[in-house]
Tab-separated table of C-alpha atoms and ligand atoms in Angstrom:
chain	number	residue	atom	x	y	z
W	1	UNK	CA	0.000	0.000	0.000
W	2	UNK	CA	1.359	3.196	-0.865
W	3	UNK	CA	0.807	6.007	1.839
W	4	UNK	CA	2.338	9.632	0.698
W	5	UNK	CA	4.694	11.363	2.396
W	6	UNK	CA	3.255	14.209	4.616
W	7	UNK	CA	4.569	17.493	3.009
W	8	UNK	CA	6.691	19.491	4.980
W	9	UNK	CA	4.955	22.586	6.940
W	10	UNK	CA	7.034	25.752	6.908
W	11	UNK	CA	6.057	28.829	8.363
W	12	UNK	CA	7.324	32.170	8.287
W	13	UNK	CA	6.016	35.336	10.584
W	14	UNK	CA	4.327	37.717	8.855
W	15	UNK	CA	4.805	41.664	7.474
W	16	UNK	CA	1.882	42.998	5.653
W	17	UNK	CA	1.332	40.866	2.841
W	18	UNK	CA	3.950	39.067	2.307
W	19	UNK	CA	3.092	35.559	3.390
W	20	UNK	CA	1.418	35.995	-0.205
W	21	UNK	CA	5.067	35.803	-1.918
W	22	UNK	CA	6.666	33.317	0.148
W	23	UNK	CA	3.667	30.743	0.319
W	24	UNK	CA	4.125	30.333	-3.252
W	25	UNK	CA	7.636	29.639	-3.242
W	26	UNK	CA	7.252	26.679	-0.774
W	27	UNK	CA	4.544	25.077	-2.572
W	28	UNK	CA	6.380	25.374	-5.598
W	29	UNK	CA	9.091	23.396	-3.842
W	30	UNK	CA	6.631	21.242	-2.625
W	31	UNK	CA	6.445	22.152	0.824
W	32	UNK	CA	3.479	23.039	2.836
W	33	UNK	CA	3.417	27.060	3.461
W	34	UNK	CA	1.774	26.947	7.520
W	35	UNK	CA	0.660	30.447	7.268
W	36	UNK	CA	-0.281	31.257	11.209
W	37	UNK	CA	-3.294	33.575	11.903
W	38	UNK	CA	-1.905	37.198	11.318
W	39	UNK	CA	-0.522	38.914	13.775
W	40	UNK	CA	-3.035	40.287	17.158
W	41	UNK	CA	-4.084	41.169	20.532
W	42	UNK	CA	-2.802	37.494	21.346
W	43	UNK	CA	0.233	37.260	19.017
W	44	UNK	CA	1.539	40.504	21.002
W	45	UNK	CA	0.537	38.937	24.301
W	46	UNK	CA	2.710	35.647	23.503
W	47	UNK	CA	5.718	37.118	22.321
W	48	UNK	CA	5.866	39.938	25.162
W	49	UNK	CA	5.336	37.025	27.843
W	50	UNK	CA	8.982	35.485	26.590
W	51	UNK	CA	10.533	38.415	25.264
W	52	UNK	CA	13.448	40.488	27.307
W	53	UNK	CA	11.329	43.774	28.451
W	54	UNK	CA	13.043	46.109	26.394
W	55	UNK	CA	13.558	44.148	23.554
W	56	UNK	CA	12.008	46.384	20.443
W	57	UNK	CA	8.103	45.744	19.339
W	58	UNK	CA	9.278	43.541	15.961
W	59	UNK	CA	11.035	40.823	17.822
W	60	UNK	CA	8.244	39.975	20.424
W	61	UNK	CA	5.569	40.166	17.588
W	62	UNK	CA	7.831	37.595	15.429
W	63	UNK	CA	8.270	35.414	18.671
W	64	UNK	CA	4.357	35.450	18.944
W	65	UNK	CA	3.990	34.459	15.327
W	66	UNK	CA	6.318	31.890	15.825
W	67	UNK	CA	4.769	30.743	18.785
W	68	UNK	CA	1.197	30.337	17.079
W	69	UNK	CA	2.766	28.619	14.083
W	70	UNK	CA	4.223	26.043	16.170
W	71	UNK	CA	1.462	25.641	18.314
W	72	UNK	CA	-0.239	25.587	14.545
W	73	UNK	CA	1.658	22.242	14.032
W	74	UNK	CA	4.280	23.707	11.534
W	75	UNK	CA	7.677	21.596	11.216
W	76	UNK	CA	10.159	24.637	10.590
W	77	UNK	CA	9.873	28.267	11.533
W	78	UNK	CA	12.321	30.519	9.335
W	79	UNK	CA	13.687	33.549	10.559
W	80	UNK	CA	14.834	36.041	8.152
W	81	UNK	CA	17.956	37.663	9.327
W	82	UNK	CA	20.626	39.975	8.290
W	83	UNK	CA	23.839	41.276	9.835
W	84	UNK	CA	23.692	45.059	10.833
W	85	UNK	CA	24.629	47.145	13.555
W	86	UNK	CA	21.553	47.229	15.156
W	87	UNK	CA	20.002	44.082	17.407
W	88	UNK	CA	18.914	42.407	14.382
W	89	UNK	CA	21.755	40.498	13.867
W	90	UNK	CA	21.653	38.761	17.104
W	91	UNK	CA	17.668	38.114	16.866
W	92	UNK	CA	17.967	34.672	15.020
W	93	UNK	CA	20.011	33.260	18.059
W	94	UNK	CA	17.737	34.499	20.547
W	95	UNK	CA	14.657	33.639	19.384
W	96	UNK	CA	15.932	30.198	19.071
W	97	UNK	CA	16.622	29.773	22.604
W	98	UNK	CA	13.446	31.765	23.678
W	99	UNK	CA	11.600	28.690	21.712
W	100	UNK	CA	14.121	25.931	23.358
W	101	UNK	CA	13.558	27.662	26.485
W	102	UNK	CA	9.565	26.805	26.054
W	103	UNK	CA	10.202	23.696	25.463
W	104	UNK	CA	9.844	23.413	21.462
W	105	UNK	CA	10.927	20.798	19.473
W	106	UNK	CA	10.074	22.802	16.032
W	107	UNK	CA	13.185	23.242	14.138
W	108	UNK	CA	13.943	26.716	13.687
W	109	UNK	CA	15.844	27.838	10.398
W	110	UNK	CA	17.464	30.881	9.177
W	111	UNK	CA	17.009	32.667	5.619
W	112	UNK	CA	20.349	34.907	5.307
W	113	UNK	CA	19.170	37.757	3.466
W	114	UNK	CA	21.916	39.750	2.822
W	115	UNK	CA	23.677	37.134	0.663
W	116	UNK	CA	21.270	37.509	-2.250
W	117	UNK	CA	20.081	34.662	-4.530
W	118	UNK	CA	22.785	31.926	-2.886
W	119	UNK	CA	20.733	32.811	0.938
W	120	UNK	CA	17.609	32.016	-1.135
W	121	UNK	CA	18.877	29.009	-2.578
W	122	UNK	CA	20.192	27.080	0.435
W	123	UNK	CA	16.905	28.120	2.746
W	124	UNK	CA	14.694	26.366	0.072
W	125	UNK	CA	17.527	23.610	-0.559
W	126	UNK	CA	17.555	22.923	3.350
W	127	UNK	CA	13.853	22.730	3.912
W	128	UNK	CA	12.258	20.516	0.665
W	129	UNK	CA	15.761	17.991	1.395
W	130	UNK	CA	15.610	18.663	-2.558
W	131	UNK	CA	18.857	20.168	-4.897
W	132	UNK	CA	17.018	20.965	-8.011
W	133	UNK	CA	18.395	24.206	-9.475
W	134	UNK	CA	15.578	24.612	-11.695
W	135	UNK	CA	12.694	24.379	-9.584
W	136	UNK	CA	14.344	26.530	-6.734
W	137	UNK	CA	14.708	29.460	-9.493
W	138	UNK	CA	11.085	29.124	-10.386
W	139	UNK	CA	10.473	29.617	-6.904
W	140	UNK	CA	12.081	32.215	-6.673
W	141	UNK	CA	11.417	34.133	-9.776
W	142	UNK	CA	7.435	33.643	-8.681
W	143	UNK	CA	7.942	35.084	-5.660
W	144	UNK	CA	9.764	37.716	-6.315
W	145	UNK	CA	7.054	38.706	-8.925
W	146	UNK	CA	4.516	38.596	-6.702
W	147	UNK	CA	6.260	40.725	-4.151
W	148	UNK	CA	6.407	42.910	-7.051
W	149	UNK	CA	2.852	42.694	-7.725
W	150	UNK	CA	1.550	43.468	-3.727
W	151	UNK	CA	3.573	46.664	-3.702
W	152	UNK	CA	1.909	47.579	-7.156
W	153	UNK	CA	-1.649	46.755	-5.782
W	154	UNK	CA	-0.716	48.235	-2.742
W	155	UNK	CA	-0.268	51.869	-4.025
W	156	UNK	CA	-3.194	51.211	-6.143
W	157	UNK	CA	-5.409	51.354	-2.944
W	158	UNK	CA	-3.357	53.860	-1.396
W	159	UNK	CA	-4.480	55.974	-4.432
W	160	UNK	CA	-8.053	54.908	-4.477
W	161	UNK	CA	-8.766	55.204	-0.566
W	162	UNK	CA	-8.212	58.691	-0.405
W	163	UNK	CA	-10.423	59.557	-3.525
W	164	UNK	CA	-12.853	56.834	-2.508
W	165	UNK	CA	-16.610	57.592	-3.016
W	166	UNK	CA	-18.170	55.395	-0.602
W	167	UNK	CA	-16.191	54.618	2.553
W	168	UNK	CA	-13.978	50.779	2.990
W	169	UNK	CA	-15.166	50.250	-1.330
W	170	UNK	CA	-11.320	49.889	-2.354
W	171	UNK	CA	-10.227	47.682	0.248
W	172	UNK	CA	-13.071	45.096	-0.672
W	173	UNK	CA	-11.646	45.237	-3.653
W	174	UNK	CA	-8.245	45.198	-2.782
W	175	UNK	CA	-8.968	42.242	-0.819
W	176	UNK	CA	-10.966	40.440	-3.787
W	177	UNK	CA	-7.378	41.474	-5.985
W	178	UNK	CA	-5.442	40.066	-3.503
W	179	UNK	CA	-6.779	36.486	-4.062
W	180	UNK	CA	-5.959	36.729	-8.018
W	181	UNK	CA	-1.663	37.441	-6.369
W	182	UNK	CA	-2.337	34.292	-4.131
W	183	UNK	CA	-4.124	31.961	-6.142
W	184	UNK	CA	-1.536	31.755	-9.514
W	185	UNK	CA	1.817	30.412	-8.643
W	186	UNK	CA	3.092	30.391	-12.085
W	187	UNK	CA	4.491	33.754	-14.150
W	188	UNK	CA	1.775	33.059	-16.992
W	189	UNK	CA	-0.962	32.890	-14.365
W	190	UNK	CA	0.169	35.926	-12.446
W	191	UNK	CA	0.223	37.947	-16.008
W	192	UNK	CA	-3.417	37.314	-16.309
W	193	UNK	CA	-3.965	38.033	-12.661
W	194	UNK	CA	-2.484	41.552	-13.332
W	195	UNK	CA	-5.602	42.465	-15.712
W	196	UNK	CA	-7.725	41.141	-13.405
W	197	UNK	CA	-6.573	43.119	-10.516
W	198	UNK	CA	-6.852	45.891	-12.825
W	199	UNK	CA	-10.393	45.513	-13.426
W	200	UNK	CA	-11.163	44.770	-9.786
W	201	UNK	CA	-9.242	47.887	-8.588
W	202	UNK	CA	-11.524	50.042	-11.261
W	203	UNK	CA	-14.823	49.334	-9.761
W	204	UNK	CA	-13.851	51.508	-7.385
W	205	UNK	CA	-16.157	54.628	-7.314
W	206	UNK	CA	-13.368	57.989	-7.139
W	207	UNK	CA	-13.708	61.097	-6.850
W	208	UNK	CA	-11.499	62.386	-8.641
W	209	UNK	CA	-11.605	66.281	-7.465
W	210	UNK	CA	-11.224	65.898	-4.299
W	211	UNK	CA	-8.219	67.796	-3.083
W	212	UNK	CA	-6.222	65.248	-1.365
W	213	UNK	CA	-2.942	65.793	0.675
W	214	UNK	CA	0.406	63.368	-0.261
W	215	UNK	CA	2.113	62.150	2.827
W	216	UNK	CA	4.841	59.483	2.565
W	217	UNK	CA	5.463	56.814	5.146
W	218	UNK	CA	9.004	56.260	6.282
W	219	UNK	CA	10.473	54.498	9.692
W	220	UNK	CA	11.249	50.790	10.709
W	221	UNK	CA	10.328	48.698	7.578
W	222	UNK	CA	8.898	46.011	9.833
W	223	UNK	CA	6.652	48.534	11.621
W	224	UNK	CA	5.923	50.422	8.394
W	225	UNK	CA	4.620	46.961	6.544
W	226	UNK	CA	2.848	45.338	9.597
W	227	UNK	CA	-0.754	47.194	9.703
W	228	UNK	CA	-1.208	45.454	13.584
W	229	UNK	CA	1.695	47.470	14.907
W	230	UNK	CA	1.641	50.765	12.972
W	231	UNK	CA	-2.768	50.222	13.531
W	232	UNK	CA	-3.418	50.327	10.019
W	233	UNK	CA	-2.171	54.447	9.369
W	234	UNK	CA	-2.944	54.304	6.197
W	235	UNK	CA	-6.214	53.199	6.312
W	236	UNK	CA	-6.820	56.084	9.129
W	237	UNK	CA	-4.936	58.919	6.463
W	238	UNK	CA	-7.159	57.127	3.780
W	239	UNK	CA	-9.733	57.730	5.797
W	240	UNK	CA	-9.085	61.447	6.108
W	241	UNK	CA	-8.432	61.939	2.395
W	242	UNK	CA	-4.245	61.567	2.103
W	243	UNK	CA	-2.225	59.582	-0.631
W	244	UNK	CA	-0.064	57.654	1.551
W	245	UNK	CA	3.242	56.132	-0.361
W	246	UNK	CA	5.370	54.018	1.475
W	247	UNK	CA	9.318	54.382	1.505
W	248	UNK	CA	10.082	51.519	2.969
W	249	UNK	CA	9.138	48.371	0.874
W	250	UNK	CA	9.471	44.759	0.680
W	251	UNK	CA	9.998	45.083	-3.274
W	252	UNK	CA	12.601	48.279	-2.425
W	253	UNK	CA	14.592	45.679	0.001
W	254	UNK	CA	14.680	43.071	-2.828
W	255	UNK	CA	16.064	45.640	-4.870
W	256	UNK	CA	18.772	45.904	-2.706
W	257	UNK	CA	19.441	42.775	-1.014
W	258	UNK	CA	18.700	39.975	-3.664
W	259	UNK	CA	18.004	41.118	-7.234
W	260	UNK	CA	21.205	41.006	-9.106
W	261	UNK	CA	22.682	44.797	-10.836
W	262	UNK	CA	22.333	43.838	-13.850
W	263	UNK	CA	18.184	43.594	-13.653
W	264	UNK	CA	18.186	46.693	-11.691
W	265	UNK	CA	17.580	49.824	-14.081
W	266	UNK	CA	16.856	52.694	-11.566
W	267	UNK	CA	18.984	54.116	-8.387
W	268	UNK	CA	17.245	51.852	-5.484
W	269	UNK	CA	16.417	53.133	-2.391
W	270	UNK	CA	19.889	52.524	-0.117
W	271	UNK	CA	22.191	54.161	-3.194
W	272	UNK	CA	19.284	56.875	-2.805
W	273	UNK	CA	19.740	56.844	0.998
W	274	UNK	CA	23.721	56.741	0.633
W	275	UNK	CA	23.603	60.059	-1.533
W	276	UNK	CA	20.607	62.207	-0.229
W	277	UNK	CA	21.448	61.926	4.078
W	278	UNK	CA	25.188	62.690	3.476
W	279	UNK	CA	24.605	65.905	5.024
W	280	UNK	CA	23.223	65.140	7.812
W	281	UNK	CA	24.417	61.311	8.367
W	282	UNK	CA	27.126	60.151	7.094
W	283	UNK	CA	27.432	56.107	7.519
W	284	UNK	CA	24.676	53.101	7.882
W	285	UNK	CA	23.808	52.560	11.523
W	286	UNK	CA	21.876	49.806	11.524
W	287	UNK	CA	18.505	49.457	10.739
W	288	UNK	CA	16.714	51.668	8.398
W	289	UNK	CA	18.137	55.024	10.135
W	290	UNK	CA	20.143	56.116	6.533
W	291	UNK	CA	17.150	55.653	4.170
W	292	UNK	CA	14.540	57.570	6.856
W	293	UNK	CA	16.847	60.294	7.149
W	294	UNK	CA	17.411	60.546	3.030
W	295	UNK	CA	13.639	59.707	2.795
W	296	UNK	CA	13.037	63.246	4.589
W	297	UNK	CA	14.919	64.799	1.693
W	298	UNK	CA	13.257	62.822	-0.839
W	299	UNK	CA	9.607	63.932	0.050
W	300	UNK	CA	10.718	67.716	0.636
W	301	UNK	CA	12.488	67.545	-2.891
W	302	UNK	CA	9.512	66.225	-4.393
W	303	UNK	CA	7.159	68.815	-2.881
W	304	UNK	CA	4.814	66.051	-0.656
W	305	UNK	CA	2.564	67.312	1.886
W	306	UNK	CA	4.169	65.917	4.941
W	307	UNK	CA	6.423	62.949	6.424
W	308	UNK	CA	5.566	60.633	8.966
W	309	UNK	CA	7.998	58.204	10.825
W	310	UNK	CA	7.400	55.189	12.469
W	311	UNK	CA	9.851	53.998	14.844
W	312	UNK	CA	9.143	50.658	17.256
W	313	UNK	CA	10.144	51.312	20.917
W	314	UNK	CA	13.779	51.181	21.600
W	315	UNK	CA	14.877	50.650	18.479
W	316	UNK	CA	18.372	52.043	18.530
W	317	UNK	CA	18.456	53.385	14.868
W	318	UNK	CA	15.465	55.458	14.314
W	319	UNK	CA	16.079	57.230	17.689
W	320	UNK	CA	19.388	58.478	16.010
W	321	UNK	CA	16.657	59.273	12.936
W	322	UNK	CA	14.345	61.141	15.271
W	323	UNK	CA	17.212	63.108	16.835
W	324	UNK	CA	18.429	64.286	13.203
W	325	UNK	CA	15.211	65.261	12.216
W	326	UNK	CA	15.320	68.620	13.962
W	327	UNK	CA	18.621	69.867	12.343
W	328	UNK	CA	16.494	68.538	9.187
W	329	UNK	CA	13.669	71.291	9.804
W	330	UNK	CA	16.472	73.950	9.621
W	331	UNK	CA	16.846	73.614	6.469
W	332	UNK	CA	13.860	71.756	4.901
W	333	UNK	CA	10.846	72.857	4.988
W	334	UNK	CA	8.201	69.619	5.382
W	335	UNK	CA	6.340	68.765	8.430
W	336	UNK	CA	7.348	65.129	10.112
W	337	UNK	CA	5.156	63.552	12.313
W	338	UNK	CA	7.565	60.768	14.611
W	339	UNK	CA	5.595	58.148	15.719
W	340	UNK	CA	6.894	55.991	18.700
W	341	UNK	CA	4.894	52.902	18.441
W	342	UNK	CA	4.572	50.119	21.481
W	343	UNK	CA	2.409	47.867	22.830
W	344	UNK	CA	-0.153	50.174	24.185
W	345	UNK	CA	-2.377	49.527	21.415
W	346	UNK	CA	-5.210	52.041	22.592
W	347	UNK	CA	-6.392	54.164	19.451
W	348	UNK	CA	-7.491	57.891	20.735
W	349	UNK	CA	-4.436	59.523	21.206
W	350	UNK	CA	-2.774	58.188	18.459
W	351	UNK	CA	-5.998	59.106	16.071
W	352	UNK	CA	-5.775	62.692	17.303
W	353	UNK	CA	-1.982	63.109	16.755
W	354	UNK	CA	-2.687	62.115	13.075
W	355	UNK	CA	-5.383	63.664	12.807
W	356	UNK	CA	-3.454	67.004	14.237
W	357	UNK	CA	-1.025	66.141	11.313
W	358	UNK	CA	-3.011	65.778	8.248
W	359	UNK	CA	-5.175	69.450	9.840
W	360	UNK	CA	-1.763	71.358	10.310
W	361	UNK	CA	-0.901	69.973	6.116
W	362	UNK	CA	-3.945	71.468	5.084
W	363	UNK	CA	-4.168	74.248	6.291
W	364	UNK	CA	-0.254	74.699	5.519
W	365	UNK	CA	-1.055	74.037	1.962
W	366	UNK	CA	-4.151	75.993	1.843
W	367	UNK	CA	-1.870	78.855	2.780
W	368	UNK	CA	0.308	78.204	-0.107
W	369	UNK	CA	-2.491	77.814	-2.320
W	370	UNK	CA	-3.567	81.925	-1.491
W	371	UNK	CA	-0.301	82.969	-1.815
W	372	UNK	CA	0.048	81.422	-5.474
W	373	UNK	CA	-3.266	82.905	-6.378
W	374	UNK	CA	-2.164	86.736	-5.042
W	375	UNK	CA	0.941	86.138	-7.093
W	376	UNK	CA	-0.941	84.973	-9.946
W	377	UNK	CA	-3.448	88.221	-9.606
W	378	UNK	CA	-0.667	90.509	-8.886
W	379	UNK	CA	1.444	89.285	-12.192
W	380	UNK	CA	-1.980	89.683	-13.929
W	381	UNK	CA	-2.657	93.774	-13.189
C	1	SF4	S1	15.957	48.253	13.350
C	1	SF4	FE1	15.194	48.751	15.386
C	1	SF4	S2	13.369	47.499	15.662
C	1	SF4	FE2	14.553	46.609	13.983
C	1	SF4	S3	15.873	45.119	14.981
C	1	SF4	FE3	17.049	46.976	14.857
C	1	SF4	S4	16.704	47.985	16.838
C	1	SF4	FE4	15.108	46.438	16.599
């Protein structure tokens, strides 16, 4: 009697939507993607009840993912990690023993980011027991293109919930789109998916007059991607009529980290970072704290409404980011918001702070808009 092998479950914690991209990859290895209920309430409460007090927000919200997957019945949890200067690098190791510590038997494994394609390779090589060049590039290639693909749709409904006619329209659609990303695992599949999205996206009702304000979204990327610890800001700004664009991307880190030079056509965000926060920073200090500080420069150049920063709790980097900022305001002229996010996760004050924000941009812009029109009148006499 022939009795097929269980496939292995692999589970990864999550950051926005990217359990999308890397669900596909395993199953296109032939591994079982254990995708663990997104991250809540509960997630928070598991990873801060094993997590060093002052450890920063990101690590005890992976450590409750990883907790839920395991206690999900996944076989591996994968950590992405990368070296740095900031407590990243020692995460890996420490959640490890957190989970030993509990008692785990779950084998934990590490996806090296930082060394590209090769990091890629072995993580998939380790956990399908397979060495099949082939398949592993397919895997990749589809993920990568669907990473692609969620940033795309992602700025889609960034554009359509500020101009939105009827309130929470675009993100049942976005969800809807969402399913065409997850449900085609193959490049052929995802190229029809893309005209469906498109479709889906335009039964969204806009208004297209309404006179919205641009803010970009810069800080931590984990805290900036992960709607349960930033409490789903752009929704809220969405809400209150502002284009949101995110600086800090999944698809911008792949640009960086994995895709090779030779596909990459524009400057990507860290040779951005490396050339616009000279000034004012001069070398990488773990984390995102370079690309924040150059992203400041980046939305004043470009003439955006306002900045916002989201920075976990402690993290080391971004409050060298928030300290620079002021020196920034010397000599740029954009209102920042710095956000300082923890595990209170009560929603008043930190509704009336951004709602503070988007009042002081438009009013600010308002002001800008008079003084064009008295020019305009005065050239005109
Ligand atoms: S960047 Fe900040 S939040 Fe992320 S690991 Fe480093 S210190 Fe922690």
């Amino acid at each position: 009697m022939r009795t097929d092998k269980p496939k292995t479950k692999v589970s990864f914690p999550h950051m926005g939507t990217v359990s999308i991209a890397w669900a596909a990859a395993l199953r296109i290895i032939g591994c079982e993607p254990y995708v663990e209920p997104y991250t809540s309430k509960k997630t928070l409460s598991l990873g801060t009840k094993h997590s060093p007090e002052a450890i920063c927000l990101p690590y005890k919200l992976i450590l409750g993912n990883f907790i839920e997957a395991i206690d999900g019945g996944t076989d591996y949890v994968a950590m992405i990690t990368s070296p740095g200067c900031c407590r990243l690098g020692e995460y890996g190791k420490c959640i490890e023993n957190a989970l030993t510590d509990l008692g785990y038997k779950t084998k934990y494994i590490e996806m090296q980011l930082y060394d590209g394609i090769k990091g890629m390779y072995n993580f998939l090589r380790a956990v399908s027991g397979k060495n099949n060049p082939f398949l592993f590039m397919r895997a990749i290639v589809v993920a990568i293109t669907k990473a692609f693909m969620l940033d795309a749709l992602e700025n889609k409904l960034f554009y359509c919930r500020a101009r939105e006619v009827n309130y929470g329209d675009s993100e049942k659609h976005y969800k809807k789109a969402l399913k065409y990303i997850d449900e085609n695992d193959t490049l052929h599949g995802l190229k029809k998916a893309k005209k469906q999205i498109e479709e889906e996206m335009n039964k969204v009702e806009l208004d297209n007059n309404r006179d919205i304000l641009n803010v970009d979204i810069t800080g931590e990327i984990y805290v900036v991607n992960d709607e349960f610890s930033n409490q789903n800001i752009e929704r809220e700004l969405g809400r209150m009529g502002v284009q949101v664009r995110r600086s800090l991307t999944l698809t911008g880190f792949l640009k960086d980290a994995i895709i090779p030079k030779i596909f990459r056509k524009e400057e990507t965000h860290l040779q951005r970072a490396n050339r616009l926060a000279k000034p004012y920073l001069s070398r990488d200090i773990g984390g995102d704290s370079l690309e924040c500080v150059s992203d400041v420069v980046y939305a004043d150049n470009r003439g955006i409404d306002g900045i916002i920063h989201l920075s976990p709790f402690t993290c080391m980097p971004e409050i060298m980011s928030q300290n620079i900022f002021p020196t920034m305001r010397e000599d740029k002229d954009i209102p920042i918001l710095a956000l300082i996010l923890d595990e209170q996760t009560g929603r008043a004050g930190y509704i009336t702070r951004i709602e503070a924000f988007v009042d002081l941009m438009r009013r600010r812009k308002r002001k800008f808009q008079m003084q064009n029109k008295k020019e305009d009148t005065v050239g005109a006499v």
